[in-house]
Each structure stands twice: as structure tokens, then as C-alpha cells.
Coordinates of C-alpha atoms in Angstrom, one line a residue:
Chain A
M5 CA 145.1 -23.8 104.3
S6 CA 148.8 -23.3 105.6
A7 CA 149.7 -22.3 101.7
D8 CA 147.0 -19.3 102.2
T9 CA 148.7 -17.8 105.2
L10 CA 152.1 -18.4 103.9
T11 CA 151.6 -16.5 100.6
A12 CA 149.5 -13.8 102.3
D13 CA 152.5 -13.3 104.4
S14 CA 155.0 -13.0 101.8
R15 CA 153.0 -10.3 100.1
P16 CA 154.3 -7.0 100.5
A17 CA 152.3 -4.7 102.7
S18 CA 151.3 -2.4 100.1
V19 CA 147.9 -3.7 99.9
P20 CA 145.6 -1.2 101.4
A21 CA 143.9 -2.3 104.3
G22 CA 140.3 -2.1 103.1
T23 CA 137.2 -3.9 104.3
G24 CA 137.5 -7.5 105.3
S25 CA 136.0 -9.1 102.3
L26 CA 138.3 -7.3 99.8
K27 CA 141.5 -8.5 102.0
R28 CA 140.1 -12.3 101.9
F29 CA 139.6 -11.6 98.2
A30 CA 143.4 -10.3 97.5
R31 CA 144.4 -13.2 99.6
R32 CA 142.5 -16.0 97.7
R33 CA 143.7 -14.4 94.6
S34 CA 147.3 -14.7 95.5
T35 CA 146.7 -18.1 96.9
I36 CA 145.3 -19.1 93.6
A37 CA 148.1 -17.8 91.5
F38 CA 150.5 -19.3 93.6
L39 CA 148.8 -22.8 92.9
M40 CA 148.6 -22.1 89.4
T41 CA 152.1 -21.2 89.1
L42 CA 153.3 -24.1 91.5
P43 CA 153.9 -26.9 88.6
L44 CA 155.8 -24.4 86.5
L45 CA 158.0 -23.6 89.4
L46 CA 158.5 -27.3 90.0
V47 CA 159.6 -27.8 86.7
I48 CA 162.1 -24.8 86.6
V49 CA 163.4 -25.6 90.0
C50 CA 163.8 -29.4 90.0
L51 CA 164.7 -29.9 86.4
V52 CA 166.4 -26.7 85.5
A53 CA 167.9 -25.2 88.3
Y54 CA 168.8 -28.1 90.5
P55 CA 170.5 -29.9 87.6
A56 CA 172.4 -26.7 86.8
S57 CA 173.8 -26.6 90.3
Y58 CA 174.2 -30.2 90.6
G59 CA 176.0 -30.1 87.4
I60 CA 178.6 -27.4 88.7
Y61 CA 179.0 -29.9 91.7
L62 CA 179.4 -33.0 89.7
S63 CA 182.3 -31.4 87.7
T64 CA 184.4 -31.0 90.8
L65 CA 184.3 -34.7 91.7
N66 CA 187.1 -37.0 90.6
R67 CA 186.0 -40.0 88.2
T68 CA 184.4 -42.3 90.6
M69 CA 182.6 -39.3 92.2
E70 CA 183.9 -40.2 95.8
R71 CA 185.9 -37.0 96.7
S72 CA 186.3 -33.6 95.4
I73 CA 189.1 -32.6 93.2
G74 CA 188.2 -29.0 92.9
F75 CA 189.3 -27.7 89.5
G76 CA 190.9 -30.9 88.6
N77 CA 188.7 -31.8 85.9
F78 CA 189.3 -28.4 84.3
E79 CA 193.0 -28.6 84.5
I80 CA 193.1 -32.0 82.7
L81 CA 190.8 -30.5 80.2
F82 CA 192.9 -27.8 79.5
D83 CA 196.0 -29.9 79.1
T84 CA 194.4 -32.0 76.3
D85 CA 194.8 -31.2 72.7
T86 CA 191.3 -32.8 71.9
F87 CA 189.6 -30.2 74.2
W88 CA 191.1 -27.4 72.7
N89 CA 190.1 -28.6 69.0
V90 CA 186.7 -29.1 70.6
V91 CA 186.6 -25.3 71.5
W92 CA 187.8 -24.0 68.2
Q93 CA 185.6 -26.6 66.3
S94 CA 182.5 -25.6 68.1
C95 CA 183.1 -21.7 67.7
I96 CA 184.2 -22.0 64.1
F97 CA 180.9 -24.1 63.3
A98 CA 178.7 -22.0 65.3
I99 CA 179.7 -18.7 63.9
T100 CA 180.0 -20.0 60.4
A101 CA 176.5 -21.8 60.4
V102 CA 174.9 -18.7 61.9
I103 CA 176.1 -16.0 59.5
A104 CA 175.4 -18.3 56.7
K105 CA 171.8 -19.0 58.0
A106 CA 171.2 -15.3 58.7
L107 CA 172.3 -14.3 55.2
I108 CA 170.3 -16.9 53.5
G109 CA 167.4 -16.5 55.6
F110 CA 167.5 -12.6 54.9
W111 CA 167.9 -13.2 51.4
L112 CA 165.0 -15.5 51.0
A113 CA 162.8 -13.5 53.3
H114 CA 163.3 -10.4 50.7
M115 CA 162.7 -12.4 47.6
L116 CA 159.6 -13.9 49.4
H117 CA 158.1 -10.5 50.5
H118 CA 158.7 -9.3 46.6
I119 CA 156.6 -11.6 44.8
P120 CA 152.7 -11.3 44.9
T121 CA 151.0 -12.0 48.1
K122 CA 148.9 -14.8 46.7
G123 CA 151.9 -17.0 45.9
Q124 CA 153.8 -16.3 49.0
R125 CA 152.0 -19.2 51.0
K126 CA 153.0 -21.9 48.7
W127 CA 156.7 -21.0 48.5
R128 CA 157.0 -20.4 52.3
G129 CA 155.3 -23.7 53.0
M130 CA 157.9 -25.5 50.5
L131 CA 160.8 -23.8 51.9
L132 CA 159.9 -24.3 55.7
V133 CA 160.4 -28.3 55.1
P134 CA 163.8 -28.5 56.3
W135 CA 162.9 -27.0 59.7
V136 CA 160.0 -29.2 60.2
I137 CA 161.6 -32.8 59.6
P138 CA 163.3 -33.7 63.1
P139 CA 167.1 -33.0 62.3
A140 CA 168.2 -36.3 63.6
L141 CA 166.1 -38.0 60.9
S142 CA 167.0 -35.5 57.9
T143 CA 170.5 -35.9 58.9
L144 CA 170.2 -39.6 58.2
G145 CA 169.4 -38.5 54.4
W146 CA 172.5 -36.2 54.3
W147 CA 174.5 -39.0 55.8
W148 CA 173.4 -41.2 52.8
M149 CA 174.1 -38.2 50.3
Y150 CA 177.4 -38.1 51.7
D151 CA 178.3 -41.7 51.7
P152 CA 181.7 -42.3 50.4
S153 CA 180.9 -44.8 47.7
Y154 CA 177.2 -44.1 46.7
S155 CA 177.3 -40.2 47.4
S156 CA 174.5 -38.6 45.3
I157 CA 176.1 -35.3 45.8
N158 CA 179.2 -36.2 44.2
Y159 CA 177.4 -38.0 41.2
L160 CA 176.1 -34.3 40.8
I161 CA 179.4 -33.0 41.0
S162 CA 180.9 -35.3 38.6
L163 CA 178.2 -34.2 36.0
V164 CA 180.3 -31.0 35.9
G165 CA 183.7 -32.9 35.7
A166 CA 184.9 -32.0 39.2
P167 CA 186.7 -34.8 41.1
P168 CA 184.6 -36.6 43.8
V169 CA 184.6 -34.9 47.3
P170 CA 185.6 -37.1 50.6
W171 CA 182.6 -35.6 52.4
L172 CA 183.2 -37.4 55.7
G173 CA 186.4 -38.7 55.5
E174 CA 188.5 -35.7 55.4
P175 CA 188.4 -33.4 58.6
L176 CA 188.0 -30.2 56.5
W177 CA 185.3 -31.4 54.4
A178 CA 183.6 -33.1 57.5
R179 CA 183.4 -29.9 59.1
A180 CA 182.1 -28.2 55.7
A181 CA 179.5 -31.2 55.7
I182 CA 178.3 -30.5 59.3
I183 CA 178.0 -26.8 58.6
I184 CA 176.1 -27.3 55.5
V185 CA 173.3 -29.7 57.2
N186 CA 173.0 -27.2 59.9
V187 CA 172.7 -24.3 57.4
W188 CA 170.0 -26.3 55.6
V189 CA 168.0 -27.0 58.7
G190 CA 168.2 -23.5 60.1
A191 CA 168.1 -21.3 57.3
P192 CA 164.2 -21.5 57.0
F193 CA 163.9 -20.4 60.5
F194 CA 165.5 -17.1 59.9
M195 CA 163.8 -16.8 56.7
I196 CA 160.3 -17.0 58.6
M197 CA 161.5 -14.6 61.2
Y198 CA 162.6 -12.2 58.9
L199 CA 159.5 -12.5 56.7
A200 CA 157.3 -11.6 59.7
A201 CA 159.6 -8.6 60.6
L202 CA 159.5 -7.4 57.0
K203 CA 155.7 -7.5 56.9
S204 CA 155.5 -5.3 59.9
V205 CA 157.6 -2.7 58.4
P206 CA 155.1 0.1 57.6
E207 CA 154.8 0.7 53.6
Q208 CA 154.7 4.3 54.0
L209 CA 158.3 4.3 55.1
Y210 CA 159.4 3.0 51.5
E211 CA 156.8 5.3 49.9
A212 CA 158.7 8.4 51.7
A213 CA 162.2 7.1 50.9
A214 CA 161.3 6.5 47.3
I215 CA 160.0 9.9 46.8
D216 CA 163.3 11.3 48.5
G217 CA 164.9 9.5 45.5
A218 CA 166.5 6.3 47.6
S219 CA 167.8 3.3 45.5
S220 CA 166.9 -0.1 46.5
F221 CA 170.1 -0.5 48.1
Q222 CA 169.3 2.7 50.2
R223 CA 165.9 1.7 51.1
L224 CA 167.4 -1.4 52.4
R225 CA 170.1 0.1 54.3
Y226 CA 168.3 3.2 55.9
V227 CA 164.7 1.6 56.2
T228 CA 164.4 -2.1 56.2
V229 CA 167.6 -2.7 58.3
P230 CA 167.0 -0.2 61.0
M231 CA 163.4 -1.4 61.6
M232 CA 164.5 -5.0 61.8
A233 CA 167.6 -4.5 63.7
N234 CA 166.0 -5.8 67.0
I235 CA 164.7 -9.0 65.6
I236 CA 167.6 -9.7 63.5
S237 CA 169.9 -9.5 66.7
I238 CA 167.4 -11.6 68.7
T239 CA 167.4 -14.1 66.2
V240 CA 171.1 -14.3 65.5
L241 CA 171.9 -14.7 69.3
F242 CA 169.1 -17.4 69.8
S243 CA 170.3 -19.2 66.9
L244 CA 173.9 -18.9 68.4
I245 CA 172.8 -20.4 71.5
V246 CA 171.0 -23.5 69.7
T247 CA 173.8 -23.8 67.0
F248 CA 176.6 -23.6 69.9
A249 CA 174.6 -26.5 71.9
N250 CA 173.9 -28.6 68.8
Y251 CA 174.3 -32.2 69.2
D252 CA 172.1 -34.5 66.7
I253 CA 174.1 -33.4 63.5
V254 CA 177.4 -34.1 64.7
R255 CA 176.2 -37.4 66.3
V256 CA 174.5 -38.9 63.2
L257 CA 177.0 -37.4 60.6
T258 CA 180.3 -38.0 62.0
N259 CA 179.9 -39.0 65.7
G260 CA 183.1 -36.7 66.1
G261 CA 185.4 -38.4 63.7
P262 CA 187.6 -38.3 61.6
R263 CA 190.3 -38.5 64.6
D264 CA 187.9 -36.7 67.0
L265 CA 188.3 -33.5 64.6
T266 CA 184.8 -32.7 64.3
H267 CA 183.6 -33.1 67.9
V268 CA 181.5 -30.0 69.3
F269 CA 181.2 -29.4 73.1
A270 CA 177.8 -31.2 73.2
S271 CA 179.0 -34.3 71.5
Y272 CA 182.2 -34.6 73.2
A273 CA 180.6 -34.1 76.5
F274 CA 178.4 -37.1 75.6
Q275 CA 181.4 -39.0 74.5
V276 CA 183.2 -38.3 77.5
G277 CA 180.6 -38.3 80.1
I278 CA 178.2 -41.1 79.1
L279 CA 180.2 -43.3 76.6
S280 CA 183.6 -43.4 78.4
G281 CA 181.5 -43.1 81.7
N282 CA 183.4 -39.9 83.1
I283 CA 180.4 -38.3 84.3
P284 CA 182.1 -35.4 86.3
R285 CA 184.6 -34.5 83.4
G286 CA 181.7 -34.8 80.8
A287 CA 179.8 -32.2 83.2
A288 CA 182.7 -30.1 83.0
V289 CA 182.9 -30.1 79.5
S290 CA 179.4 -29.3 78.9
L291 CA 179.5 -26.3 81.6
F292 CA 182.3 -24.7 79.2
M293 CA 179.2 -23.7 77.2
L294 CA 177.8 -21.7 79.9
P295 CA 179.5 -18.5 79.6
I296 CA 179.0 -18.0 76.0
L297 CA 175.4 -19.1 76.3
A298 CA 174.8 -16.6 79.1
I299 CA 176.4 -13.8 77.1
C300 CA 174.0 -14.6 74.4
A301 CA 171.1 -15.0 76.8
F302 CA 171.6 -11.7 78.5
F303 CA 171.3 -9.8 75.1
V304 CA 168.5 -11.8 73.7
L305 CA 166.6 -10.9 76.9
R306 CA 167.6 -7.1 76.5
G307 CA 166.3 -7.2 72.9
V308 CA 163.0 -9.0 73.9
T309 CA 162.3 -6.5 76.6
R310 CA 163.3 -3.5 74.5
R311 CA 161.0 -4.8 71.8
N312 CA 158.2 -5.2 74.1
K313 CA 158.4 -1.7 75.4
E314 CA 158.2 -0.5 71.8
Q315 CA 155.1 -2.3 71.1
M316 CA 153.4 -1.0 74.3
Chain B
M15 CA 172.0 -1.4 36.6
S16 CA 173.3 0.2 33.4
A17 CA 169.8 0.0 31.9
V18 CA 168.5 2.1 35.1
S19 CA 171.0 4.9 34.5
A20 CA 170.7 4.8 30.7
S21 CA 167.0 5.4 31.2
N22 CA 167.4 8.1 33.8
D23 CA 169.3 9.9 31.2
V24 CA 166.5 9.6 29.0
A25 CA 164.0 10.6 31.4
K26 CA 166.0 13.9 31.7
G27 CA 165.1 14.8 28.2
S28 CA 161.4 13.4 27.8
G29 CA 159.8 13.8 31.0
I30 CA 158.4 11.5 33.7
Y31 CA 156.9 8.8 31.6
S32 CA 159.9 7.0 30.7
K33 CA 161.2 7.1 34.2
A34 CA 157.9 5.3 35.0
G35 CA 158.8 2.8 32.4
S36 CA 162.2 2.0 34.0
L37 CA 160.6 1.6 37.3
S38 CA 158.4 -1.2 36.2
R39 CA 161.3 -2.8 34.3
E40 CA 163.2 -2.7 37.5
R41 CA 160.2 -4.1 39.3
R42 CA 160.0 -6.9 36.7
W43 CA 163.9 -7.9 36.7
A44 CA 163.4 -7.9 40.8
L45 CA 160.6 -10.2 40.3
W46 CA 162.3 -12.5 38.0
M47 CA 165.3 -12.5 40.4
A48 CA 162.8 -13.3 43.3
Y49 CA 161.4 -16.2 41.4
A50 CA 164.9 -17.5 40.4
S51 CA 166.4 -17.6 44.0
L52 CA 163.1 -19.0 45.2
T53 CA 163.2 -21.9 42.8
V54 CA 167.1 -22.5 43.4
A55 CA 166.2 -22.4 47.3
A56 CA 163.3 -24.8 46.9
I57 CA 165.3 -27.3 44.8
I58 CA 168.1 -27.6 47.6
F59 CA 165.9 -27.5 50.5
L60 CA 163.6 -30.2 49.1
A61 CA 166.4 -32.3 47.6
P62 CA 167.3 -34.4 50.8
P63 CA 164.0 -35.5 51.6
V64 CA 163.1 -36.1 48.1
Y65 CA 166.3 -38.1 47.7
M66 CA 165.2 -40.2 50.8
F67 CA 162.2 -41.0 49.4
I68 CA 163.7 -42.1 46.2
T69 CA 166.1 -44.3 48.0
S70 CA 163.4 -45.7 50.2
L71 CA 161.4 -47.0 47.0
K72 CA 164.6 -48.7 45.8
G73 CA 165.4 -52.3 46.3
S74 CA 169.0 -53.3 48.0
A75 CA 170.1 -54.7 44.6
E76 CA 169.5 -51.3 42.8
I77 CA 170.7 -49.4 45.7
A78 CA 174.1 -51.4 45.4
N79 CA 174.3 -50.9 41.8
M80 CA 176.7 -48.0 41.5
R81 CA 176.0 -47.3 37.8
G82 CA 173.6 -44.6 36.4
N83 CA 172.1 -41.8 38.0
P84 CA 171.2 -42.2 42.0
W85 CA 168.5 -39.7 41.6
L86 CA 166.4 -42.0 39.4
V87 CA 164.5 -45.1 40.6
R88 CA 164.0 -47.8 37.8
E89 CA 162.3 -50.6 39.7
P90 CA 160.2 -48.8 42.5
T91 CA 159.2 -51.1 45.2
L92 CA 157.4 -50.8 48.6
E93 CA 159.5 -53.8 50.2
N94 CA 161.1 -51.4 52.6
Y95 CA 157.9 -50.2 53.8
G96 CA 156.5 -53.5 54.1
A97 CA 159.5 -54.8 56.2
L98 CA 159.1 -52.1 58.6
L99 CA 155.7 -52.0 58.9
S100 CA 155.9 -55.9 60.0
N101 CA 159.1 -55.1 62.3
S102 CA 157.8 -55.3 65.5
M103 CA 160.8 -53.3 67.0
F104 CA 159.7 -50.6 64.6
L105 CA 156.3 -50.6 65.6
R106 CA 157.4 -50.8 69.2
F107 CA 159.4 -47.3 68.8
F108 CA 156.4 -46.0 67.2
V109 CA 154.1 -46.8 70.1
N110 CA 156.7 -45.2 72.5
S111 CA 156.8 -42.0 70.6
V112 CA 153.1 -41.9 70.5
V113 CA 152.8 -42.3 74.5
I114 CA 155.5 -40.3 75.5
T115 CA 154.7 -37.5 73.0
G116 CA 150.9 -37.6 73.9
L117 CA 151.7 -37.4 77.6
V118 CA 154.2 -34.7 77.5
V119 CA 152.0 -32.4 75.2
L120 CA 149.1 -32.8 77.9
V121 CA 151.4 -32.1 80.8
T122 CA 153.1 -29.3 79.3
M123 CA 149.8 -27.6 78.2
V124 CA 148.1 -28.0 81.6
I125 CA 151.2 -26.5 83.3
S126 CA 151.8 -23.7 80.9
I127 CA 148.1 -22.7 80.5
L128 CA 147.5 -22.2 84.3
A129 CA 151.0 -20.7 84.9
A130 CA 150.6 -18.3 82.1
F131 CA 147.0 -17.4 83.1
A132 CA 148.4 -16.6 86.5
L133 CA 151.3 -14.7 85.3
A134 CA 149.6 -12.5 82.6
R135 CA 146.3 -11.7 84.9
M136 CA 147.1 -12.2 88.6
R137 CA 149.9 -9.5 89.6
F138 CA 151.6 -11.3 92.6
F139 CA 154.6 -10.9 94.2
G140 CA 157.4 -11.8 92.0
S141 CA 155.4 -12.5 89.0
Q142 CA 157.5 -10.2 86.7
F143 CA 160.7 -12.0 88.1
L144 CA 159.2 -15.4 87.3
A145 CA 158.1 -14.5 83.7
T146 CA 161.9 -13.5 83.0
G147 CA 163.0 -16.8 84.6
V148 CA 160.7 -18.6 82.2
F149 CA 162.2 -17.0 79.4
L150 CA 165.6 -17.6 80.7
T151 CA 165.0 -21.2 81.1
Y152 CA 163.7 -21.5 77.4
L153 CA 167.3 -20.4 76.2
V154 CA 169.1 -23.3 78.6
P155 CA 169.9 -25.9 75.9
D156 CA 169.1 -29.6 76.6
T157 CA 172.8 -30.2 75.9
L158 CA 173.9 -28.3 79.0
L159 CA 171.8 -30.3 81.6
F160 CA 171.6 -33.8 80.1
I161 CA 174.7 -35.1 82.1
P162 CA 173.3 -34.0 85.7
L163 CA 170.1 -35.2 84.6
Y164 CA 171.5 -38.5 83.9
Q165 CA 172.4 -38.9 87.4
I166 CA 169.3 -37.6 88.5
V167 CA 167.1 -39.9 86.4
G168 CA 169.4 -42.7 87.2
G169 CA 169.1 -42.0 90.9
L170 CA 165.3 -42.2 90.3
G171 CA 165.7 -45.9 88.7
L172 CA 164.1 -44.2 85.6
L173 CA 167.1 -45.0 83.0
N174 CA 165.9 -47.1 80.1
S175 CA 162.6 -46.3 80.5
I176 CA 160.0 -44.3 78.8
W177 CA 158.9 -42.7 82.0
G178 CA 162.4 -40.9 82.6
L179 CA 161.8 -39.2 79.3
V180 CA 158.2 -38.0 80.3
L181 CA 159.7 -36.6 83.3
V182 CA 162.4 -34.6 81.6
Y183 CA 160.7 -33.5 78.3
P184 CA 158.7 -31.0 79.8
T185 CA 162.1 -29.1 80.5
L186 CA 162.2 -28.7 76.5
T187 CA 158.4 -27.6 76.4
V188 CA 157.1 -26.0 79.1
P189 CA 159.3 -22.8 79.0
F190 CA 158.4 -21.7 75.5
C191 CA 154.6 -22.8 75.7
T192 CA 154.2 -20.6 78.9
W193 CA 156.2 -17.7 77.4
I194 CA 153.8 -17.5 74.0
M195 CA 150.6 -18.4 76.2
I196 CA 151.5 -15.2 78.5
G197 CA 151.6 -13.4 75.3
Y198 CA 148.4 -14.4 74.1
F199 CA 146.6 -14.0 77.3
A200 CA 148.1 -10.6 77.7
S201 CA 146.6 -9.6 74.6
I202 CA 143.2 -10.3 75.7
P203 CA 141.4 -7.2 76.3
K204 CA 141.1 -6.4 80.2
E205 CA 137.4 -5.5 79.7
L206 CA 136.3 -9.3 79.2
D207 CA 137.9 -10.4 82.7
E208 CA 136.1 -7.3 84.3
A209 CA 132.7 -8.0 82.8
A210 CA 133.1 -11.5 84.2
L211 CA 134.4 -10.5 87.5
I212 CA 131.1 -8.2 87.8
D213 CA 128.9 -11.1 86.9
G214 CA 130.5 -12.8 89.6
A215 CA 132.7 -15.5 87.9
T216 CA 135.5 -17.1 90.0
W217 CA 139.0 -17.3 88.7
P218 CA 138.8 -20.7 87.4
Q219 CA 135.7 -19.9 85.5
M220 CA 137.3 -17.0 83.9
L221 CA 140.0 -19.3 82.8
L222 CA 137.8 -21.8 81.3
K223 CA 135.1 -20.1 80.0
I224 CA 136.8 -17.0 78.6
F225 CA 140.5 -17.1 78.4
I226 CA 140.9 -20.6 76.9
P227 CA 138.0 -20.2 74.2
V228 CA 139.6 -17.0 73.1
A229 CA 143.3 -17.9 73.0
M230 CA 142.4 -21.0 71.1
P231 CA 144.9 -19.9 68.2
G232 CA 147.5 -19.7 71.0
I233 CA 146.8 -22.7 72.7
I234 CA 146.7 -24.9 69.0
A235 CA 150.2 -23.1 68.3
A236 CA 151.7 -23.9 71.8
T237 CA 150.3 -27.6 71.3
I238 CA 152.0 -28.1 68.0
F239 CA 155.3 -26.6 69.3
A240 CA 155.1 -28.9 72.2
F241 CA 154.2 -31.9 69.8
T242 CA 157.2 -31.4 67.4
V243 CA 159.6 -30.6 70.2
S244 CA 158.9 -33.7 72.1
W245 CA 158.6 -36.0 68.7
A246 CA 162.1 -34.8 67.5
A247 CA 163.9 -34.7 71.0
F248 CA 167.2 -36.6 70.4
V249 CA 169.9 -35.7 73.3
Y250 CA 167.7 -37.2 76.3
P251 CA 166.8 -40.3 74.6
T252 CA 170.1 -41.0 73.4
A253 CA 171.7 -40.5 76.7
F254 CA 169.0 -42.3 78.8
V255 CA 167.8 -45.1 76.7
T256 CA 169.7 -48.0 75.4
T257 CA 167.3 -50.8 75.5
P258 CA 165.4 -51.0 72.1
D259 CA 162.1 -51.5 73.6
Q260 CA 162.0 -48.4 75.3
M261 CA 163.2 -46.1 72.6
P262 CA 161.2 -43.5 70.7
L263 CA 161.3 -43.2 67.2
T264 CA 164.4 -40.8 66.4
I265 CA 167.1 -42.7 68.4
G266 CA 165.3 -45.8 67.7
V267 CA 165.9 -45.4 63.7
V268 CA 169.2 -43.7 64.3
S269 CA 170.7 -46.4 66.4
Q270 CA 169.0 -49.7 65.5
L271 CA 168.2 -49.6 61.9
V272 CA 171.8 -48.4 61.4
R273 CA 173.5 -50.9 63.4
A274 CA 173.9 -53.9 61.2
D275 CA 177.0 -54.2 59.2
T276 CA 175.7 -54.0 55.8
F277 CA 173.7 -50.8 56.0
A278 CA 170.0 -51.5 54.8
W279 CA 169.7 -47.8 53.1
G280 CA 166.4 -48.3 51.5
Q281 CA 165.1 -49.3 55.0
I282 CA 166.8 -46.8 57.0
M283 CA 165.3 -44.1 54.9
A284 CA 161.8 -45.6 54.7
G285 CA 162.1 -45.5 58.5
A286 CA 163.3 -41.9 58.9
L287 CA 160.5 -40.7 56.6
L288 CA 157.9 -42.6 58.3
A289 CA 159.3 -41.3 61.6
A290 CA 159.1 -37.8 60.1
L291 CA 155.8 -38.0 58.9
P292 CA 153.6 -37.0 61.8
P293 CA 155.2 -33.7 62.3
V294 CA 155.1 -33.0 58.4
V295 CA 151.5 -33.9 58.3
I296 CA 150.6 -31.4 61.1
Y297 CA 152.6 -29.0 59.7
A298 CA 150.7 -29.6 56.3
F299 CA 147.3 -29.0 57.9
L300 CA 148.1 -26.5 60.5
M301 CA 150.7 -24.6 58.7
D302 CA 149.4 -21.0 60.0
Y303 CA 149.3 -22.0 63.5
Y304 CA 152.7 -23.5 63.2
I305 CA 154.2 -20.4 62.1
A306 CA 152.4 -18.2 64.5
G307 CA 154.0 -20.4 67.1
L308 CA 157.3 -20.1 65.6
T309 CA 157.5 -16.3 65.5
A310 CA 155.5 -15.5 68.6
G311 CA 158.6 -16.1 70.8
A312 CA 160.2 -12.9 69.6
T313 CA 157.3 -10.7 67.8
K314 CA 154.8 -11.3 70.6
G315 CA 154.9 -11.8 74.3

């Protein structure tokens, strides 16, 4: 019953003072609502908010976690070349992969939208398979396809007479290999989101544009893209967050090698924090993801709220 | 394009009918283009799993033989699958994954259905704020928090234990499931609960007798999401579990099967395919719910 009075007190006094039973009803409703959201609050507070602030605190400690060294961990990171490699690698990886995923997804969604409705289900089912397989496991398959001596991709390349590609041995190719796998996993997600958005564009708009003599490119530019702008930006930003924070593909494919040149933030934080046992510095590395994630999250949230308002 | 402009020239002379002909020709060309790109995409998208399957059917001698086309299998054998299914460690991974995923899905659905009902229907102090907070936590990636969580889980003595994973997996599943359940519950017409209130239903009755049955498609979509995410989770088990007997499938296959000096590629591929089977089977049978859940985050809610 203490929870009962507590929530009743915390309610603003905007509830009109009515009959006693009504008051009791309102009080009971807020109590029930509080109890129902309590598990969710516990998850958010204990497993997200508390670890986040604890992570910030951790990043200011020294290696043995006995005393605070302020921004020492960050200063040490700024002085290492590996860290700057990680920054560049993460940014290049995330931006290239997201652009490729968005373009391929957009193209495929369009193609899928063009064919008769009867066949769409079948194609959609096939094309979503990369997204359904857990990425860590499908990356194992890619790893085997990139294998230096048994590469099945190199076999196909050799059929057209090109020299074999050192997929995971050369830094440049290893980066490309990681991006290829990420695009392979993520493009179907874009396709599905764009297809859902394409289907919600009213057919009359295209008819009106066709009557006005718009070419197919003009229909795309002036009807489809503006109608889908919001969903495109939400998907791109969301994917930017997920890609930027990606771990599984790098871990399985290269584990950061060759010569630590393919590490992204997550895999480097793992390497420093868990494997080498320097937990505070690992926490500092992963905190570097925070600013870019926060910016993306802000715009995703704005896009989603705007979209909700449109639909109301 | 030249065909289109040429027929436009003709159309000036001979009226509207030839223009209609060009339109249909343009459409046929677009259709051909669509099928061509979809076929290319399907081949590329399906090649890795198909190649994994091909490799899993090969014996080690055939894999080691570098001559000939690696995309063909000459002497198919099921020995890799047989070896895995009689490997007690692999079965242990499977059991761990099933236990973890089952518990996490159950906990997630209870938490998110209760919370979503309260957030969608009972306006209370801070409910809008909390709904936004739920979406924001969904955007927090697991790689941002795994180091502090490593310390926290270690402090509780749950490292190297499946219970530690059961504890932290809800951070991956609860926010999104709550978010899409709010969307589904909010789309149920208000008249339904008004009618129930007039008939004297209590809030729990309303949830159990009206909201859960009506929002069943949403609940299935959210359950599928929770299942696939906790089955595929990789960062947390990699960080928190190092003893093989507590590993779920994803990290078990990646770390234990790969560990040997000479890679048993056939077995690794067979293991990866078997581990990927449950989500793929669920997807094959419940594709529409799966896609509804996937697109719900941005198009609903």
C-alpha cells in the first residue's frame, strides 16, 4: 500500500477533485500502471542507464582500477596510432557499408515493387535469407569462402582469368571483405523497409505524374523519393548506428588483423578491455562511439515522432 | 531510351495508339530488368549459405583436394552432421541456447506486454517520457555497454554462466518488443476498452481478455523478434562466457569448432548451418509475422 500513496502523491494535482470513488479509481489506475511498468523500469535503469554511467566512471580509472586518473585513458589513446586507425576504419566502414546497403536495398525494393504481386512473396522470401541467418554464423561461411588457399570466390574469379585476391591477407582487401559481408547481411533489411514504404505511396500520385508527362526518372525524383524521405532517413541513421557498433563480422573474419588494421571500435574495445584485461581503457574506447550514436539517435527519434504525427 | 524517343516521334504523326504501344514496351523492358536484377541478387544472397551446405556435405579428403570446382560435391556424405550430433559438446551448446532463448523470450514478453499496455492505455505521470526512453534504449548498441556489464555481471558472480546471459539479454529484446507492442495496443479502438469498463472489467481482465487476443499478430511478431535476437546474440556470450559447457551455439560454433589446428571445415559449416536452422525455420513458416515485426519499428508505433 505504500506504493499506492507514493504514486498518488507524485501525480500532478490536475485530477479534478470528484467523488471519493472516482479519486480512488484514479489512484488505483496509477498504482496499477506503475506496477506494470516497474519491470521495464528495472531493466532500463539497472541494465542500461546504470551500466552507461558506470562505464563513464570506469573509463576514468587506472588499469588496476584503484585510483582515478581523470582523462588519462583518453590521452593515452589519442597518442596511439592504432587508435586513430580504429577511428578511420570505423568511419569508413560504417559510411561505405551503409551507402552500399541503402542503394542496393532501394534498387531491389523498386525491382520487387515492379513485378506482379503474385510473385513478390517468393522473391522477398529468398532475398531476406541473409538477414535471417545469425550474422556470426553466416560470416563463418564467408570466412571459408575467403580462405587463402581454398577460396571459392577466387575460383570464380579465376574462371574469367583474373589473378587470385588475397582477401584477408592484405589490409585493403580485408577491409573490402568486411564491408562486403556487412552489405550482404544488411541490404535485405533496407529492401524490406523500402518495399513497405513504397507500398504506402498512393497510386494516384503516379497516375497524376504520368498524366503530367513525367518520365520514370522524374516520377522517382519528384514522387517516390519525397514520399519516402522520412523512412529513408530513419533506416539510414538506424543502420549507421548498428553498423558503426558492429562486432561479430570483424571478430569472425579478421579479428582485427592484419596488423590491427581492420579493428573497429567494438572489436578494439573488446581486445583492449576483455582480452588484454585493461577494462578502464576498453570502456574509454567504446565510449568514443557515444557522440556519433547520440547524434544519429537524436535524428532517428525526430524522424519517428514526425512520422507518427503525420499518420495521426 | 532511343526506342522511346523514336516512338514519340512516330506518335506525333499517327496519334495515341502507337504511344500506348511504346508504353507497354517500356513496361516490358522494366519487367525484364526487374527479373534480371532480382535473379542476380538472389544468386549472390543465397550463394554463401548454399556453399556452406555444399561444404558440409564433403569429407575432409575432398575439401583438402584443391583441384576441380569447389562449388560441386562429388561424394556427398553426412559424416559431418553425424559427428556433430554425436558430439556431446555441440549438443550442450544447443541445450544452452534453447534454455537461454526460452527464458529470455518468456521474460521479455511478460515485461513488454505489461509495460506496453500501461504506456499505451493508462496515461500516467511521465508515460510519454518513458515511451521515448524505451525507444532510445533500443538505439543503444550492445557493444557500448558490454564492458561495464562485464564488471557488473562479474560482481554478481555470474560470469561463465548461462544465468548471466539470461540476465543481460533482455537489454537487447525488451526495448524493441515494448515499442512495437505500444504501437499494436495503441491501434486497438478505444471503444473496445470503454465497453469493457462499462461491463465492469478490471484492468487485468481488460488486458487478458481483450488486448492480448486482439493484438495477437503483434505478440507473435514481437516473440519472433525476441527469439531471433537472443538466438543470434554474439557480443555478450563472447565477452561473458569462456567455459565451453556454458556456451550458447553462436559463440560455441565460432570458438570451439574453429579452435583445432587443422580446421575441420566440413564440420564447422555443418555446425553453423545447424545452429542457424531454428531462426530460418521460424522465418520460413512465419514470414509475414517476421516482416511485420521488422517493419513495425519505423512504420508503426
